[in-house]
Amino acid sequence: MIRADHLLRRAATSLIVVFGVLTLTFVLTRVLPSDPAQLIAGQRARPEQVAAIRSQLGLNRPLPEQFARYLGSLARGDLGRSFVTKRSVAEDLGIFLPATLELVLCGFALALVVGIPAGILAGVNERGAFDRVTGVAAILGAAAPVFALALLAQHVFFNQLHWLPLNGRLSAEVSLAHPVTFVTGFLLVDTALTGNWVAWRDALGHLILPALVVAVYPLAIVLRMMRNSMVDVLHQPHITVARAKGLSERAILLHHALPNAILPVLTIAGLMFAYAITGTLLVELLFRWPGVGKYVADAIVAKDFPPILAVTLVSTVIFVGVTFLMDLLRVTLDPRVTR
Amino acid sequence: MVHKLLPPSSVHLLGTDEMGRDVLARLLYGARTSLALAVLVVGSSVVVGIAVGLAAGYTGGWADETAMRTTDVFLAFPPLLLAILLVTVLGGGFASTVLALTVVWWPVYAVLVRGQVVSLRSRPFVEAARATGVPPLGIMRRHLLPNALGPLLVQATVDLGVVILAAAGLSFIGLGPQPPTADWGMMIASGRQYVLGGRWWVAGVPSLAIMLTALAFAVLGDGLRDASNRGR
């Protein structure tokens, strides 16, 4: 049973963590060796122009005051405007976040759908042929640099086989001939909703390679953890008791081993998912995928503070949300956790 | 530039790059950069992690609470973003990369050490040491730390490979050591444009080197884990 005080404690620590990350990011962006006012005004601007921009952005105020103002606007749901493009950061995120989520969700779905059953199978047949083969594959997958995988995938599937497009989210011809109506920002969903199947096929083709590359690392980790966790659980006394009771192997696996073994795997997968929101940056760069990672990398280069803060906030909230959910799941499934 | 982009041959065993430099020679010098970086990052993270984890776990109370909430903040911060921000703030190069990755990595060790210390703290041999008047620092150093080292060593070994992967990612986007230093991530970044033209070795060779190194540390870590489990 979930107790209210446990929930409250978790909620409070989550808030503290989000506040801490925001403070850290704010301080870090403010000590960047550059002056955004000068960058916006341009190289040949007169000092008084730069000063005007600085006071307009509030950059001449003391740091705590700037931070308080930032938190104030955040409380009103305002993520601010980009210093460089003057566009609303919230609107930008509405475009870039779905692109990243579409990529990361597909990659992780693949990783879980393949990794969990394969891990279970390997764990059940400990030291069998399948266990050995997947063990080697997983350790290779976890060691492969993601950008090398991306280059290899492009070389094989675009350069050699001509099966899949090189990069981007949609072909230029398709987006001209069959323009996509923006509904959710998820191309596969939007094109399906509007019955635009030509664009749907094109979008899927563009998604396959980057999603595969995104999937490799979590797949390797999930597979290995699921396998190890399964092996651990299967050696525990309660499994022997279940066997002694004469339960079928199937019932033992599904009702006694799996619920215990899968929890740590889901927790790690959740954390990796949260990290991947900005962690797919390299994949996004190599596949010219217009996502959050590329958005924030450009912002860091341009010393454009509001997008950096907003992306950090979104990513942290997802991280904290995932840990919170995983904790709830753990408490619901495992009564020993509640103190 | 007569020697540029030559395929592997008996003269240049792994070919040459776009500047006519021998890829094998760059690879060997790059190994120096990558290994030194990984050892420095993991080493300093372990030191910070041990200090924070021991102090928090042994003291308990509000000090523990503060330390753990601080590590929570660093763990919740998107790691790649934190590293990029820090390297940008610190101005790029080898030293900045080491410092940035240390800031990203230490919380893992702090949490690990603290967990070990909390489970050891009330064991009879620690209580006995306290009862005989061993000062707190002595208890941490002589009784807690040696018993917490096993899992720490395993984690650190595996992390050597993971740090090399992360550092390669940073230098791939131009934030690591600067040219003309030989660096694996940078070699891949500059060789990347020749892959589609079929000249795979410029980017492919350092990619393989990174993968094999990460693999080696992962296997070594697994071996250490098995060895330490067998001892129990």
Coordinates of C-alpha atoms in Angstrom, one line a residue:
Chain A
M1 CA 0.0 0.0 0.0
I2 CA 1.3 3.4 -0.9
R3 CA 1.5 5.7 2.1
A4 CA 0.7 9.4 1.8
D5 CA 3.8 10.5 3.8
H6 CA 6.0 8.5 1.4
L7 CA 4.4 10.1 -1.6
L8 CA 4.8 13.6 0.0
R9 CA 8.4 13.0 0.8
R10 CA 9.1 11.9 -2.8
A11 CA 7.3 14.9 -4.2
A12 CA 9.3 17.2 -2.0
T13 CA 12.7 15.8 -2.9
S14 CA 11.7 15.8 -6.6
L15 CA 10.9 19.5 -6.4
I16 CA 14.3 20.2 -4.6
V17 CA 16.1 18.3 -7.4
V18 CA 14.4 20.3 -10.2
F19 CA 15.1 23.5 -8.3
G20 CA 18.8 22.5 -7.8
V21 CA 19.2 21.7 -11.5
L22 CA 17.7 25.0 -12.6
T23 CA 19.9 26.9 -10.2
L24 CA 23.0 25.1 -11.5
T25 CA 22.1 25.7 -15.1
F26 CA 21.3 29.3 -14.5
V27 CA 24.7 29.9 -12.8
L28 CA 26.5 27.9 -15.6
T29 CA 24.9 29.9 -18.4
R30 CA 25.7 33.2 -16.6
V31 CA 29.4 32.4 -16.3
L32 CA 29.7 31.4 -20.0
P33 CA 32.7 33.4 -21.3
S34 CA 30.6 35.7 -23.5
D35 CA 28.2 38.5 -23.6
P36 CA 24.8 37.7 -25.3
A37 CA 24.0 41.4 -25.6
Q38 CA 27.2 41.9 -27.7
L39 CA 26.3 38.8 -29.7
I40 CA 22.8 40.1 -30.4
A41 CA 23.9 43.6 -31.2
G42 CA 26.6 42.4 -33.6
Q43 CA 30.2 43.1 -34.0
R44 CA 29.9 46.7 -35.1
A45 CA 27.3 47.9 -32.6
R46 CA 28.1 51.0 -30.5
P47 CA 28.6 50.4 -26.7
E48 CA 25.3 52.3 -25.9
Q49 CA 23.4 49.9 -28.2
V50 CA 24.9 46.9 -26.4
A51 CA 24.0 48.5 -23.1
A52 CA 20.4 49.1 -24.2
I53 CA 20.0 45.5 -25.2
R54 CA 21.6 44.4 -21.9
S55 CA 19.1 46.3 -19.8
Q56 CA 16.2 45.3 -22.1
L57 CA 17.1 41.6 -21.4
G58 CA 17.6 42.4 -17.7
L59 CA 21.2 41.2 -18.0
N60 CA 22.5 44.2 -16.1
R61 CA 20.6 43.2 -12.9
P62 CA 22.2 41.3 -10.0
L63 CA 22.3 37.5 -10.6
P64 CA 19.8 36.6 -7.8
E65 CA 17.4 39.1 -9.1
Q66 CA 17.7 37.7 -12.6
F67 CA 17.1 34.2 -11.3
A68 CA 14.1 35.3 -9.2
R69 CA 12.6 37.0 -12.3
Y70 CA 13.3 33.8 -14.3
L71 CA 11.5 31.7 -11.7
G72 CA 8.6 34.1 -11.6
S73 CA 8.0 33.9 -15.4
L74 CA 8.5 30.1 -15.2
A75 CA 5.7 30.0 -12.6
R76 CA 3.5 31.7 -15.1
G77 CA 4.3 29.0 -17.6
D78 CA 6.6 31.4 -19.6
L79 CA 9.8 29.7 -20.9
G80 CA 11.0 33.0 -22.4
R81 CA 12.2 34.0 -25.8
S82 CA 15.3 33.1 -27.6
F83 CA 17.9 35.9 -27.5
V84 CA 19.0 35.1 -31.1
T85 CA 15.8 34.3 -33.1
K86 CA 13.4 36.2 -30.8
R87 CA 11.1 33.2 -31.1
S88 CA 9.1 31.8 -28.2
V89 CA 11.1 28.9 -26.6
A90 CA 7.8 27.1 -25.8
E91 CA 6.8 27.2 -29.5
D92 CA 10.2 26.0 -30.6
L93 CA 10.0 23.1 -28.1
G94 CA 6.6 22.3 -29.5
I95 CA 8.3 21.6 -32.8
F96 CA 11.6 20.1 -31.7
L97 CA 10.5 18.0 -28.7
P98 CA 8.0 15.8 -30.7
A99 CA 10.8 15.1 -33.3
T100 CA 13.1 13.9 -30.5
L101 CA 10.4 12.0 -28.7
E102 CA 9.3 10.2 -31.9
L103 CA 12.9 9.1 -32.4
V104 CA 13.7 8.1 -28.8
L105 CA 10.3 6.4 -28.2
C106 CA 10.7 4.3 -31.3
G107 CA 14.3 3.4 -30.4
F108 CA 13.4 2.5 -26.8
A109 CA 10.3 0.6 -27.8
L110 CA 12.5 -1.5 -30.1
A111 CA 15.1 -1.9 -27.3
L112 CA 12.4 -3.2 -24.8
V113 CA 10.5 -5.3 -27.2
V114 CA 13.6 -7.2 -28.3
G115 CA 15.7 -6.8 -25.1
I116 CA 13.3 -8.1 -22.5
P117 CA 12.2 -11.3 -24.1
A118 CA 15.8 -12.0 -25.3
G119 CA 17.1 -11.3 -21.8
I120 CA 14.5 -13.6 -20.2
L121 CA 15.3 -16.4 -22.7
A122 CA 19.0 -16.0 -22.0
G123 CA 18.5 -16.0 -18.2
V124 CA 16.3 -19.1 -18.3
N125 CA 18.9 -21.0 -20.4
E126 CA 21.8 -19.8 -18.3
R127 CA 25.2 -20.6 -20.0
G128 CA 23.3 -22.0 -23.0
A129 CA 24.2 -21.2 -26.6
F130 CA 21.6 -18.4 -26.8
D131 CA 22.9 -16.9 -23.6
R132 CA 26.5 -16.9 -24.9
V133 CA 25.6 -15.3 -28.3
T134 CA 23.4 -12.6 -26.8
G135 CA 26.0 -12.0 -24.1
V136 CA 28.6 -11.2 -26.7
A137 CA 26.2 -9.1 -28.8
A138 CA 25.2 -7.1 -25.7
I139 CA 28.7 -6.3 -24.6
L140 CA 29.6 -5.3 -28.2
G141 CA 26.5 -3.1 -28.4
A142 CA 27.3 -1.3 -25.2
A143 CA 30.8 -0.6 -26.3
A144 CA 30.0 0.7 -29.8
P145 CA 30.3 4.5 -30.1
V146 CA 27.0 5.8 -31.3
F147 CA 28.4 8.1 -34.0
A148 CA 30.4 5.2 -35.5
L149 CA 27.2 3.1 -35.6
A150 CA 25.4 6.0 -37.4
L151 CA 28.2 6.3 -40.0
L152 CA 28.3 2.6 -40.5
A153 CA 24.5 2.4 -40.9
Q154 CA 24.5 5.3 -43.4
H155 CA 27.3 3.7 -45.3
V156 CA 25.6 0.3 -45.6
F157 CA 22.0 1.2 -46.0
F158 CA 22.3 4.4 -48.0
N159 CA 25.6 4.2 -49.8
Q160 CA 25.8 0.5 -50.6
L161 CA 22.3 -0.9 -50.6
H162 CA 20.3 2.3 -51.5
W163 CA 17.5 1.0 -49.2
L164 CA 17.0 4.0 -46.9
P165 CA 17.4 7.7 -47.1
L166 CA 20.7 9.3 -45.8
N167 CA 19.2 11.8 -43.3
G168 CA 16.4 14.2 -42.5
R169 CA 12.8 13.5 -41.3
L170 CA 11.1 13.8 -44.7
S171 CA 12.1 14.1 -48.4
A172 CA 11.9 17.5 -49.9
E173 CA 9.8 16.2 -52.8
V174 CA 7.3 14.5 -50.5
S175 CA 6.9 17.5 -48.2
L176 CA 6.2 19.7 -51.3
A177 CA 3.8 17.2 -53.1
H178 CA 2.2 15.9 -50.0
P179 CA 2.5 18.5 -47.3
V180 CA 2.1 17.2 -43.7
T181 CA -0.6 18.9 -41.6
F182 CA 0.9 19.7 -38.1
V183 CA -1.3 18.1 -35.4
T184 CA 0.9 16.5 -32.7
G185 CA 4.4 17.0 -34.2
F186 CA 4.9 13.2 -34.4
L187 CA 5.2 12.7 -38.2
L188 CA 4.0 9.1 -38.2
V189 CA 0.9 10.1 -36.1
D190 CA 0.1 13.3 -38.1
T191 CA 0.3 11.7 -41.5
A192 CA -1.8 8.7 -40.4
L193 CA -4.4 11.0 -38.9
T194 CA -4.7 12.9 -42.1
G195 CA -4.5 9.8 -44.3
N196 CA -1.4 11.1 -46.0
W197 CA 0.1 7.7 -46.6
V198 CA 2.8 8.8 -49.1
A199 CA 4.3 11.0 -46.5
W200 CA 3.8 8.3 -43.8
R201 CA 5.9 5.8 -45.8
D202 CA 8.5 8.5 -46.4
A203 CA 8.7 9.5 -42.7
L204 CA 9.0 5.8 -41.7
G205 CA 11.8 5.3 -44.1
H206 CA 13.6 8.3 -42.6
L207 CA 13.0 7.1 -39.0
I208 CA 14.3 3.5 -39.4
L209 CA 18.1 4.1 -39.4
P210 CA 18.3 6.7 -36.6
A211 CA 15.8 4.8 -34.4
L212 CA 17.9 1.6 -34.9
V213 CA 21.1 3.5 -33.9
V214 CA 19.3 5.0 -30.8
A215 CA 18.1 1.5 -29.9
V216 CA 21.5 -0.3 -29.8
Y217 CA 22.8 1.0 -26.5
P218 CA 19.6 0.6 -24.4
L219 CA 19.0 -2.7 -26.1
A220 CA 22.4 -4.0 -25.0
I221 CA 21.9 -2.8 -21.4
V222 CA 18.3 -4.0 -21.1
L223 CA 19.2 -7.4 -22.4
R224 CA 22.2 -7.9 -20.1
M225 CA 20.3 -6.6 -17.0
M226 CA 17.2 -8.6 -17.7
R227 CA 19.4 -11.7 -18.1
N228 CA 21.4 -11.1 -14.9
S229 CA 18.3 -10.2 -13.0
M230 CA 16.5 -13.4 -14.2
V231 CA 19.4 -15.5 -13.2
D232 CA 19.5 -14.0 -9.7
V233 CA 15.8 -14.5 -9.1
L234 CA 15.7 -18.0 -10.5
H235 CA 18.4 -19.0 -7.9
Q236 CA 16.3 -17.8 -5.0
P237 CA 14.5 -20.0 -2.4
H238 CA 11.0 -19.0 -3.3
I239 CA 11.5 -20.3 -6.8
T240 CA 12.6 -23.7 -5.4
V241 CA 9.5 -23.6 -3.2
A242 CA 7.3 -23.0 -6.3
R243 CA 9.0 -25.9 -8.1
A244 CA 8.5 -28.1 -5.0
K245 CA 4.8 -27.2 -5.0
G246 CA 4.7 -28.7 -8.5
L247 CA 3.9 -25.5 -10.4
S248 CA 4.5 -25.5 -14.1
E249 CA 7.7 -23.9 -15.4
R250 CA 5.5 -21.4 -17.3
A251 CA 3.7 -20.4 -14.1
I252 CA 6.9 -20.1 -12.2
L253 CA 8.4 -17.8 -14.8
L254 CA 5.4 -15.6 -15.4
H255 CA 4.1 -15.3 -11.8
H256 CA 7.1 -15.8 -9.5
A257 CA 10.3 -14.9 -11.4
L258 CA 9.4 -12.2 -13.9
P259 CA 7.6 -9.7 -11.6
N260 CA 10.7 -9.7 -9.3
A261 CA 13.2 -9.7 -12.1
I262 CA 11.8 -7.0 -14.4
L263 CA 11.6 -4.1 -11.9
P264 CA 15.3 -3.1 -11.9
V265 CA 15.4 -3.4 -15.6
L266 CA 12.4 -1.1 -16.1
T267 CA 14.0 1.4 -13.7
I268 CA 17.2 1.5 -15.6
A269 CA 15.4 1.7 -18.9
G270 CA 13.3 4.7 -17.6
L271 CA 16.5 6.5 -16.5
M272 CA 18.2 5.9 -19.8
F273 CA 15.1 7.2 -21.6
A274 CA 15.2 10.4 -19.7
Y275 CA 18.9 10.9 -20.4
A276 CA 18.2 10.1 -24.1
I277 CA 16.1 13.2 -24.6
T278 CA 19.3 15.3 -24.8
G279 CA 21.6 12.3 -25.2
T280 CA 20.6 11.6 -28.8
L281 CA 22.3 14.8 -29.8
L282 CA 25.0 13.0 -31.7
V283 CA 22.5 10.9 -33.6
E284 CA 20.5 14.0 -34.4
L285 CA 23.5 15.8 -35.7
L286 CA 24.6 12.9 -37.9
F287 CA 21.1 12.3 -39.3
R288 CA 20.2 16.0 -39.6
W289 CA 17.2 15.2 -37.3
P290 CA 15.6 18.5 -36.2
G291 CA 15.3 17.6 -32.5
V292 CA 15.9 19.0 -29.0
G293 CA 19.5 17.9 -28.9
K294 CA 20.5 19.8 -32.0
Y295 CA 18.3 22.7 -30.8
V296 CA 20.1 23.0 -27.4
A297 CA 23.6 22.4 -28.9
D298 CA 23.0 25.4 -31.3
A299 CA 21.8 27.4 -28.3
I300 CA 25.0 26.6 -26.3
V301 CA 27.2 27.7 -29.3
A302 CA 25.2 30.9 -29.6
K303 CA 25.2 31.5 -25.8
D304 CA 21.4 31.7 -26.1
F305 CA 20.4 31.2 -22.5
P306 CA 16.6 30.7 -22.6
P307 CA 16.6 27.6 -24.8
I308 CA 19.4 26.0 -22.7
L309 CA 17.5 26.5 -19.5
A310 CA 14.2 25.3 -21.0
V311 CA 15.7 22.1 -22.5
T312 CA 17.5 21.3 -19.2
L313 CA 14.2 21.9 -17.3
V314 CA 12.2 19.6 -19.6
S315 CA 14.8 16.9 -19.5
T316 CA 15.1 17.1 -15.7
V317 CA 11.3 17.1 -15.2
I318 CA 11.1 13.9 -17.4
F319 CA 14.0 12.3 -15.4
V320 CA 12.4 13.2 -12.0
G321 CA 9.0 12.1 -13.3
V322 CA 10.3 8.8 -14.5
T323 CA 12.1 8.1 -11.1
F324 CA 8.9 9.1 -9.3
L325 CA 6.8 6.7 -11.4
M326 CA 9.3 3.9 -11.0
D327 CA 9.3 4.4 -7.2
L328 CA 5.5 4.2 -7.2
L329 CA 5.6 1.0 -9.2
R330 CA 8.2 -0.5 -6.9
V331 CA 6.2 0.4 -3.8
T332 CA 3.0 -1.0 -5.3
L333 CA 4.6 -4.2 -6.4
D334 CA 7.0 -4.7 -3.5
P335 CA 5.6 -4.1 0.0
R336 CA 9.0 -4.4 1.6
V337 CA 10.1 -1.0 0.1
T338 CA 7.9 1.1 2.3
R339 CA 9.6 1.9 5.6
Chain B
M1 CA 50.0 16.2 -50.3
V2 CA 50.8 13.2 -52.3
H3 CA 50.2 10.8 -49.5
K4 CA 46.7 11.9 -48.5
L5 CA 43.8 9.4 -48.1
L6 CA 45.9 6.4 -49.2
P7 CA 44.2 3.0 -48.4
P8 CA 46.0 0.6 -46.0
S9 CA 49.2 -0.8 -47.5
S10 CA 52.5 -2.2 -46.4
V11 CA 53.9 1.4 -46.1
H12 CA 50.9 2.8 -44.2
L13 CA 49.4 -0.2 -42.4
L14 CA 46.1 1.5 -41.7
G15 CA 46.2 4.1 -44.5
T16 CA 46.6 7.8 -44.3
D17 CA 44.1 10.6 -43.6
E18 CA 43.1 13.8 -45.5
M19 CA 46.3 15.5 -44.5
G20 CA 48.5 12.6 -45.5
R21 CA 49.2 11.6 -41.9
D22 CA 49.7 7.9 -41.1
V23 CA 46.4 6.7 -39.4
L24 CA 48.3 4.0 -37.3
A25 CA 50.6 6.6 -35.9
R26 CA 47.7 9.0 -35.1
L27 CA 45.9 6.0 -33.5
L28 CA 48.7 5.2 -31.2
Y29 CA 49.1 8.8 -30.1
G30 CA 45.3 9.1 -29.7
A31 CA 45.4 6.1 -27.4
R32 CA 47.6 8.2 -25.1
T33 CA 45.0 11.0 -25.1
S34 CA 42.0 8.7 -24.5
L35 CA 43.6 6.5 -21.8
A36 CA 45.1 9.5 -19.9
L37 CA 41.7 11.2 -20.0
A38 CA 39.8 8.2 -18.9
V39 CA 42.2 7.4 -16.0
L40 CA 42.2 11.1 -14.9
V41 CA 38.4 11.4 -15.0
V42 CA 37.7 8.0 -13.3
G43 CA 40.5 8.6 -10.8
S44 CA 39.3 12.0 -9.6
S45 CA 35.6 10.9 -9.7
V46 CA 36.5 8.0 -7.4
V47 CA 38.4 10.3 -5.0
V48 CA 35.5 12.8 -4.8
G49 CA 33.0 9.9 -4.6
I50 CA 34.8 8.2 -1.7
A51 CA 35.1 11.4 0.2
V52 CA 31.5 12.4 -0.2
G53 CA 30.1 8.8 0.2
L54 CA 32.2 8.0 3.3
A55 CA 31.4 11.3 5.1
A56 CA 27.7 11.2 4.2
G57 CA 27.2 7.5 4.9
Y58 CA 29.1 7.5 8.2
T59 CA 27.8 10.8 9.6
G60 CA 24.2 10.3 8.7
G61 CA 21.6 12.9 9.6
W62 CA 21.4 16.2 7.9
A63 CA 24.9 16.0 6.4
D64 CA 23.9 12.7 4.7
E65 CA 20.6 14.3 3.5
T66 CA 22.4 17.3 2.0
A67 CA 25.0 15.2 0.3
M68 CA 22.5 12.9 -1.2
R69 CA 20.2 15.6 -2.4
T70 CA 23.2 17.2 -4.1
T71 CA 24.2 14.0 -5.8
D72 CA 20.5 13.7 -6.9
V73 CA 20.7 17.1 -8.6
F74 CA 23.9 16.1 -10.5
L75 CA 22.3 12.7 -11.4
A76 CA 19.1 14.3 -12.7
F77 CA 21.0 16.8 -14.8
P78 CA 21.1 15.5 -18.4
P79 CA 24.8 14.3 -18.5
L80 CA 25.7 15.2 -22.1
L81 CA 24.2 18.7 -21.6
L82 CA 26.1 19.2 -18.4
A83 CA 29.3 18.1 -20.0
I84 CA 28.8 20.4 -23.0
L85 CA 27.9 23.3 -20.8
L86 CA 30.9 22.8 -18.6
V87 CA 33.4 22.4 -21.4
T88 CA 32.0 25.6 -23.0
V89 CA 32.3 27.5 -19.7
L90 CA 35.8 26.2 -19.1
G91 CA 37.0 27.0 -22.6
G92 CA 37.5 23.6 -24.3
G93 CA 40.7 21.4 -24.5
F94 CA 42.0 18.4 -22.6
A95 CA 41.9 19.8 -19.0
S96 CA 38.4 21.2 -19.4
T97 CA 37.1 17.8 -20.7
V98 CA 38.7 16.1 -17.7
L99 CA 37.1 18.5 -15.2
A100 CA 33.7 18.5 -17.0
L101 CA 33.5 14.7 -17.1
T102 CA 34.6 14.5 -13.5
V103 CA 31.7 16.7 -12.5
V104 CA 29.3 14.5 -14.4
W105 CA 30.8 11.2 -13.1
W106 CA 31.5 11.6 -9.3
P107 CA 27.9 11.2 -8.1
V108 CA 27.8 7.6 -9.2
Y109 CA 30.7 6.7 -6.9
A110 CA 29.3 8.8 -4.0
V111 CA 26.0 6.9 -4.1
L112 CA 27.8 3.6 -4.4
V113 CA 30.2 4.2 -1.5
R114 CA 27.5 5.7 0.7
G115 CA 25.3 2.6 0.1
Q116 CA 28.1 0.3 1.1
V117 CA 29.0 2.4 4.2
V118 CA 25.4 2.6 5.4
S119 CA 25.1 -1.2 5.2
L120 CA 28.5 -1.6 7.0
R121 CA 28.0 1.1 9.6
S122 CA 26.1 -0.9 12.2
R123 CA 28.0 -4.2 11.7
P124 CA 29.6 -5.6 14.9
F125 CA 33.2 -5.0 13.8
V126 CA 32.6 -1.3 13.2
E127 CA 30.7 -1.0 16.5
A128 CA 33.7 -2.7 18.2
A129 CA 36.1 -0.3 16.6
R130 CA 34.0 2.6 17.8
A131 CA 33.8 1.2 21.3
T132 CA 37.5 0.8 21.6
G133 CA 37.9 4.5 20.8
V134 CA 39.0 4.5 17.1
P135 CA 38.4 8.0 15.8
P136 CA 35.8 8.4 13.0
L137 CA 38.5 9.1 10.3
G138 CA 40.3 5.9 11.4
I139 CA 37.1 3.9 11.2
M140 CA 36.4 5.2 7.7
R141 CA 39.9 4.6 6.5
R142 CA 40.7 1.2 8.2
H143 CA 37.3 -0.5 8.5
L144 CA 34.7 1.0 6.1
L145 CA 36.7 1.9 3.0
P146 CA 38.5 -1.4 2.4
N147 CA 35.2 -3.2 2.6
A148 CA 33.5 -0.8 0.2
L149 CA 36.3 -1.1 -2.4
G150 CA 35.2 -4.2 -4.3
P151 CA 32.1 -2.9 -6.1
L152 CA 33.8 0.4 -6.5
L153 CA 36.7 -1.2 -8.4
V154 CA 34.3 -3.1 -10.7
Q155 CA 32.4 0.1 -11.4
A156 CA 35.5 2.1 -12.0
T157 CA 37.0 -0.5 -14.4
V158 CA 33.8 -0.6 -16.6
D159 CA 33.6 3.3 -16.4
L160 CA 37.1 3.6 -18.0
G161 CA 35.5 2.4 -21.2
V162 CA 32.3 4.4 -20.8
V163 CA 34.4 7.6 -20.2
I164 CA 36.3 7.0 -23.4
L165 CA 33.0 6.7 -25.3
A166 CA 31.7 9.9 -23.7
A167 CA 34.9 11.8 -24.3
A168 CA 35.0 10.7 -27.9
G169 CA 31.4 12.0 -28.3
L170 CA 32.5 15.4 -26.9
S171 CA 35.5 15.6 -29.2
F172 CA 33.4 14.4 -32.1
I173 CA 31.4 17.6 -31.8
G174 CA 34.6 19.6 -31.5
L175 CA 34.7 20.2 -27.7
G176 CA 37.5 17.9 -26.7
P177 CA 41.3 18.3 -27.2
Q178 CA 42.1 20.7 -30.0
P179 CA 44.1 20.0 -33.2
P180 CA 46.9 19.0 -33.8
T181 CA 46.5 16.7 -30.8
A182 CA 45.7 13.2 -32.0
D183 CA 42.4 12.1 -30.5
W184 CA 40.1 9.3 -31.5
G185 CA 36.9 11.2 -31.4
M186 CA 38.4 14.0 -33.5
M187 CA 39.8 11.5 -36.0
I188 CA 36.3 10.1 -36.6
A189 CA 34.8 13.6 -36.9
S190 CA 37.3 14.6 -39.6
G191 CA 37.2 11.3 -41.4
R192 CA 33.5 11.2 -41.4
Q193 CA 33.0 12.9 -44.7
Y194 CA 35.2 10.3 -46.5
V195 CA 33.2 7.3 -45.3
L196 CA 30.4 7.8 -47.9
G197 CA 33.1 8.0 -50.6
G198 CA 34.3 4.5 -49.6
R199 CA 37.4 5.7 -47.8
W200 CA 36.3 4.1 -44.5
W201 CA 39.6 3.7 -42.8
V202 CA 40.0 7.3 -41.7
A203 CA 36.9 7.2 -39.5
G204 CA 36.6 3.4 -39.2
V205 CA 40.0 2.7 -37.6
P206 CA 39.5 5.0 -34.6
S207 CA 35.9 3.8 -34.3
L208 CA 37.1 0.3 -33.9
A209 CA 39.8 1.4 -31.5
I210 CA 37.2 3.0 -29.2
M211 CA 35.0 0.1 -29.4
L212 CA 37.7 -2.5 -28.6
T213 CA 39.0 -0.4 -25.7
A214 CA 35.5 0.0 -24.2
L215 CA 34.9 -3.7 -24.8
A216 CA 38.2 -4.6 -23.0
F217 CA 37.3 -2.6 -19.9
A218 CA 33.8 -4.0 -19.9
V219 CA 35.1 -7.6 -20.0
L220 CA 37.7 -6.8 -17.4
G221 CA 35.0 -5.3 -15.1
D222 CA 32.8 -8.4 -15.6
G223 CA 35.8 -10.6 -14.7
L224 CA 36.5 -8.6 -11.6
R225 CA 32.8 -8.8 -10.6
D226 CA 32.8 -12.6 -11.0
A227 CA 36.1 -12.9 -9.1
S228 CA 34.9 -10.8 -6.2
N229 CA 31.5 -12.6 -6.0
R230 CA 33.3 -16.0 -6.0
G231 CA 35.3 -14.9 -3.0
R232 CA 32.2 -14.5 -0.8

